[in-house]
Coordinates of C-alpha atoms and ligand atoms in Angstrom, one line a residue:
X1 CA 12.8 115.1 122.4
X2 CA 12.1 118.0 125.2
X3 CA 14.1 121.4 123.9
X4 CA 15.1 124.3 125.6
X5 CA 15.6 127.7 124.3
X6 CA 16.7 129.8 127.2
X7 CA 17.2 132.7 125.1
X8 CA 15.1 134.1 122.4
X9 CA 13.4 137.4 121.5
X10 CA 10.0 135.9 121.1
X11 CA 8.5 139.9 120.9
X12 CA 10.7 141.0 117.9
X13 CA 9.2 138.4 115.4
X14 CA 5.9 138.9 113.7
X15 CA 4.6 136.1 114.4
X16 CA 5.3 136.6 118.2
X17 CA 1.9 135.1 119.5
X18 CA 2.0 132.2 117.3
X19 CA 6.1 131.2 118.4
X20 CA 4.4 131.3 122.3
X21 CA 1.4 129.3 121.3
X22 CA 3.8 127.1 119.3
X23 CA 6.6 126.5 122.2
X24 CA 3.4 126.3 124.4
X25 CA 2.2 123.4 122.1
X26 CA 5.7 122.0 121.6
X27 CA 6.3 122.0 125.0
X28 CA 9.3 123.6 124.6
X29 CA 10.7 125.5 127.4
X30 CA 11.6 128.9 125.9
X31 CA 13.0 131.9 128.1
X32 CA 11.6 134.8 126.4
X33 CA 14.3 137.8 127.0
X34 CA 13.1 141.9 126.4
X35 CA 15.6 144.3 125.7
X36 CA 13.2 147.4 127.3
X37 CA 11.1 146.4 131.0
X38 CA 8.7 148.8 128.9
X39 CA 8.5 145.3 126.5
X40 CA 7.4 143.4 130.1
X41 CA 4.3 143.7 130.5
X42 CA 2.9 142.4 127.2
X43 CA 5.4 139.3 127.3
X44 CA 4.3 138.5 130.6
X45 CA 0.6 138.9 129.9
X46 CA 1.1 136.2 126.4
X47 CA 3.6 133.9 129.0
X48 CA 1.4 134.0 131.7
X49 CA -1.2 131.6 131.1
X50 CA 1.5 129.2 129.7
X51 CA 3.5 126.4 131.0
X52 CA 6.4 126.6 129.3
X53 CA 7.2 130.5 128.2
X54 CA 8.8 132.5 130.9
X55 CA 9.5 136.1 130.7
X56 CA 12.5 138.0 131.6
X57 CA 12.9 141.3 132.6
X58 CA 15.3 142.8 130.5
X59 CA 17.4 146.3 129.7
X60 CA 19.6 145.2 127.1
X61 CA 23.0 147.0 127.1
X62 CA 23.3 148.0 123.5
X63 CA 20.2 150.6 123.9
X64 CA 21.3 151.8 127.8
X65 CA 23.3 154.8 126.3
X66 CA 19.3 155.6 125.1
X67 CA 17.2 154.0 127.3
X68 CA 19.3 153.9 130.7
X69 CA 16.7 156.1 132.5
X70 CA 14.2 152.9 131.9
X71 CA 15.8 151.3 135.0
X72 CA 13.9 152.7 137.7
X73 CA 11.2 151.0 135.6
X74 CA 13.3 147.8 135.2
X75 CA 13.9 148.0 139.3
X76 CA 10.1 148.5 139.9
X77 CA 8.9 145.5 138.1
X78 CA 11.9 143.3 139.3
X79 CA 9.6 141.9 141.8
X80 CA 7.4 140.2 139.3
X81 CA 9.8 137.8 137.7
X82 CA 11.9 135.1 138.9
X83 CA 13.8 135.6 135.8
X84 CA 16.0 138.7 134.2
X85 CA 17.3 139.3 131.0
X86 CA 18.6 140.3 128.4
X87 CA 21.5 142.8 131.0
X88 CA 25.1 142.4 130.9
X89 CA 28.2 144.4 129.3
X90 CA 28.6 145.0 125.3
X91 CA 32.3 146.8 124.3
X92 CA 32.2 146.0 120.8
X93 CA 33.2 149.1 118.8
X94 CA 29.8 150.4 118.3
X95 CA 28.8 150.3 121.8
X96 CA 31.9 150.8 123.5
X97 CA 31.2 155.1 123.9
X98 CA 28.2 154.0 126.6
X99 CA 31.0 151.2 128.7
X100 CA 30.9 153.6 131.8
X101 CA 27.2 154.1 131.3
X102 CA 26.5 150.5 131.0
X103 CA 28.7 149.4 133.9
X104 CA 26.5 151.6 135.9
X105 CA 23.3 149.9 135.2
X106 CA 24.6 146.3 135.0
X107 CA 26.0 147.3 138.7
X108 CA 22.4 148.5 139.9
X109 CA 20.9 145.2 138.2
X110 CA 23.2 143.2 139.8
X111 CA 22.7 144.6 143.2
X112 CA 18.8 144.4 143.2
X113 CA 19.3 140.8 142.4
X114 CA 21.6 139.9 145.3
X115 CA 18.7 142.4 147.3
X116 CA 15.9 140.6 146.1
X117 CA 17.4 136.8 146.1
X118 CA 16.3 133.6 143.9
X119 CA 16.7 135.5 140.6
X120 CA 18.2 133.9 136.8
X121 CA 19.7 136.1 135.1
X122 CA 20.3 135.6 131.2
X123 CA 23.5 137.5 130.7
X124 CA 25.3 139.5 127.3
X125 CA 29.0 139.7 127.8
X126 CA 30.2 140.3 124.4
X127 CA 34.0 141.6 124.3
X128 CA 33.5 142.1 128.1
X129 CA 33.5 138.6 129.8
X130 CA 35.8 139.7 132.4
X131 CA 34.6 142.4 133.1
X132 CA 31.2 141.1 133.9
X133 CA 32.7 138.2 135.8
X134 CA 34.5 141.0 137.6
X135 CA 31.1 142.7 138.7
X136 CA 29.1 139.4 139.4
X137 CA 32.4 138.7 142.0
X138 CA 31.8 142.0 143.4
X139 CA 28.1 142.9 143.6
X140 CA 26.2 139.1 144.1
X141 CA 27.9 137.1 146.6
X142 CA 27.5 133.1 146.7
X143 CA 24.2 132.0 145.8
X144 CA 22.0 135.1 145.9
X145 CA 21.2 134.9 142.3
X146 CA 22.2 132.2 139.2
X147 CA 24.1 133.4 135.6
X148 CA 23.7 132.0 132.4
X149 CA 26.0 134.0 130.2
X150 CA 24.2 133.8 126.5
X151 CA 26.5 133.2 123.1
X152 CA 29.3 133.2 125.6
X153 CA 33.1 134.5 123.4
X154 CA 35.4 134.8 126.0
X155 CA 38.4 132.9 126.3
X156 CA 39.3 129.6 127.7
X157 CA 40.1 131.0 130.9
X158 CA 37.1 133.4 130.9
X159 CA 35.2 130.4 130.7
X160 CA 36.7 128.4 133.1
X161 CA 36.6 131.8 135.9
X162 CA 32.9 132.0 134.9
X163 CA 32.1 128.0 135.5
X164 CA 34.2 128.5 138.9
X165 CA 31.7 131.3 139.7
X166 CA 28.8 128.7 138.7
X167 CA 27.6 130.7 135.3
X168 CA 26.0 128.5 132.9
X169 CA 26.0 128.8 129.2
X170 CA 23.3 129.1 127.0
X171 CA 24.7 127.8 123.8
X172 CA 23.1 128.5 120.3
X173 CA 24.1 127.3 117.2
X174 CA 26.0 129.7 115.7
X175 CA 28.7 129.4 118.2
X176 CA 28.8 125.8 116.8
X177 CA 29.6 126.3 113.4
X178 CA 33.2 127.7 114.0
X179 CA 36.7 125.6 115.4
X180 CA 36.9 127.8 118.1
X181 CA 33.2 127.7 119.2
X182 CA 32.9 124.2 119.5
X183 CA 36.6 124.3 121.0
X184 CA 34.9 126.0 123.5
X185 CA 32.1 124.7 124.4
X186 CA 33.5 120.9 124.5
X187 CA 35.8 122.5 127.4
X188 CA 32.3 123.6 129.2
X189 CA 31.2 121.5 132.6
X190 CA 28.9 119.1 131.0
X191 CA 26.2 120.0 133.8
X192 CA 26.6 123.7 132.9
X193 CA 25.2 123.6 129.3
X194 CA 21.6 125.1 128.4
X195 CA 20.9 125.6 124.7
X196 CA 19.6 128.6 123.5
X197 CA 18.1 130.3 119.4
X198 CA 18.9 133.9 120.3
X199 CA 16.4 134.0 117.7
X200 CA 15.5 136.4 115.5
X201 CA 19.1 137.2 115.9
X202 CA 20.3 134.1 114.0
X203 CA 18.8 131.8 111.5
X204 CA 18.1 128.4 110.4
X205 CA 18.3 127.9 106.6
X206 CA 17.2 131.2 105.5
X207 CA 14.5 132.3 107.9
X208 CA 15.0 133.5 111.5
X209 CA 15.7 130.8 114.1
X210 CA 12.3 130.1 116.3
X211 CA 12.3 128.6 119.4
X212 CA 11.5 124.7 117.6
X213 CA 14.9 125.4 115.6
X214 CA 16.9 124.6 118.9
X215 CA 16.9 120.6 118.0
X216 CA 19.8 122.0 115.8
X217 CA 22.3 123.0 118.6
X218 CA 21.4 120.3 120.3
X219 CA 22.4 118.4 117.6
X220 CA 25.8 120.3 116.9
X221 CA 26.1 120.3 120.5
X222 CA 25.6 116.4 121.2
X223 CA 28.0 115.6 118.0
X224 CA 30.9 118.1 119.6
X225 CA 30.7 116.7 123.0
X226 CA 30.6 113.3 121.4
X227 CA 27.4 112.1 123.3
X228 CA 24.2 110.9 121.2
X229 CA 21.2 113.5 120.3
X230 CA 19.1 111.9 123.2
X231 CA 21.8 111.9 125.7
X232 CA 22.7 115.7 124.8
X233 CA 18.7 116.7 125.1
X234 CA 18.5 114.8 128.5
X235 CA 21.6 116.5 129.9
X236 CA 20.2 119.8 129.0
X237 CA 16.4 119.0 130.3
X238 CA 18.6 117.7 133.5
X239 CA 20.4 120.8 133.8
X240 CA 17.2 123.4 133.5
X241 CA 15.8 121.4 136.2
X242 CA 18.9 122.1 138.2
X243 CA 18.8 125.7 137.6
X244 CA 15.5 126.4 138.1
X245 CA 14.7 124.4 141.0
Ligands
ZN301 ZN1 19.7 138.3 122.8

């Protein structure tokens, strides 16, 4: 069975050589996502030789209210990589103080990807799916870049704006262990599901999820959609193909 894990912080685990050598070996597809660009150049350099880690370019918006500065940085490097991530919007409670801040850089990133063209962006959108639906609709028009919104927990509706826009979803799962969750994600276009760890960020048994651990969601994921394990890793093979080609 091919995997895909288009969203995992490979550089935050211990073991971070070994999890690329292992998806590498694997052949698992695994988006690798940074949270500084100062974080880029060392992913890229492991990724590089590889054919199936990919690095994205990243200023995660939990640490812009410290690290916003970083984005002439971020905007210098965009050039190297087809892909970006981890951006987007956070206004949970302990992140909500930098919203203005963060809707500031999430703007600029948006607008050097509609500049630039051809870009995949691996979006956070956590309390703030509208909002960042609201800023893709204003800064990217049709086509100049693709969204995959990551552990996706907007509503219904959110997700049915979002699919109208063309987002994917990367889908880990977490999001599948809860009613509303796999509510959710049975309500997802079929052909806009991607499967994702978000590892170290969640875990499998009682250690970290790693990039191999993805065979769960797709599990979880083929079993809520009511299609078989095979059918569910195909669709999600099928649908990379799409958004990368
Ligand atoms: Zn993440």
């Amino acid at each position: 069975m091919r995997l895909v894990d288009f969203h995992c912080h490979l550089d935050l685990y211990p073991e971070f050589e070994t999890l690329v050598a292992e998806s590498e070996r694997l052949g698992i597809f695994t988006l690798a996502v940074t949270t500084t660009p100062k974080a880029w150049a060392r992913n890229n350099k492991l990724a590089s030789s590889t054919k199936y880690v990919r690095t994205a370019l990243g200023l995660h918006p939990q640490l812009v209210a410290e690290r916003w500065r970083e984005i002439d940085l971020w905007e210098r490097l965009l050039d190297e990589t087809r892909y970006v991530g981890e951006v987007g919007l956070d206004a949970g409670p302990r992140y909500y103080s930098s919203m203005d801040r963060q809707t500031e850089i999430f703007r600029r990133v948006l607008r050097c990807c509609a500049q630039a063209g051809g870009k995949i962006l691996s979006i956070h959108s956590v309390r703030a799916a509208p909002k960042v639906l609201d800023l893709i609709e204003e800064e990217v028009p049709n086509g100049r870049a693709k969204f995959v919104l990551h552990w996706f927990t907007g509503s219904a509706a959110d997700a049915r704006r979002a699919a109208d826009l063309g987002c994917y979803f990367s889908v880990n799962s977490q999001m599948l262990q809860t009613d509303r969750g796999r509510a959710l994600v049975s309500s997802l276009p079929v052909e806009r599901l991607l499967t994702e760890t978000d590892g170290p960020f969640t875990s499998d048994g009682d250690r970290p999820a790693r990039p191999r651990d993805v065979a769960t969601a797709v599990r979880q994921l083929a079993t809520a959609r009511g299609i078989s394990i095979e059918d569910g890793a195909e669709t999600i093979l099928r649908n990379l193909k799409t958004l990368t080609a």
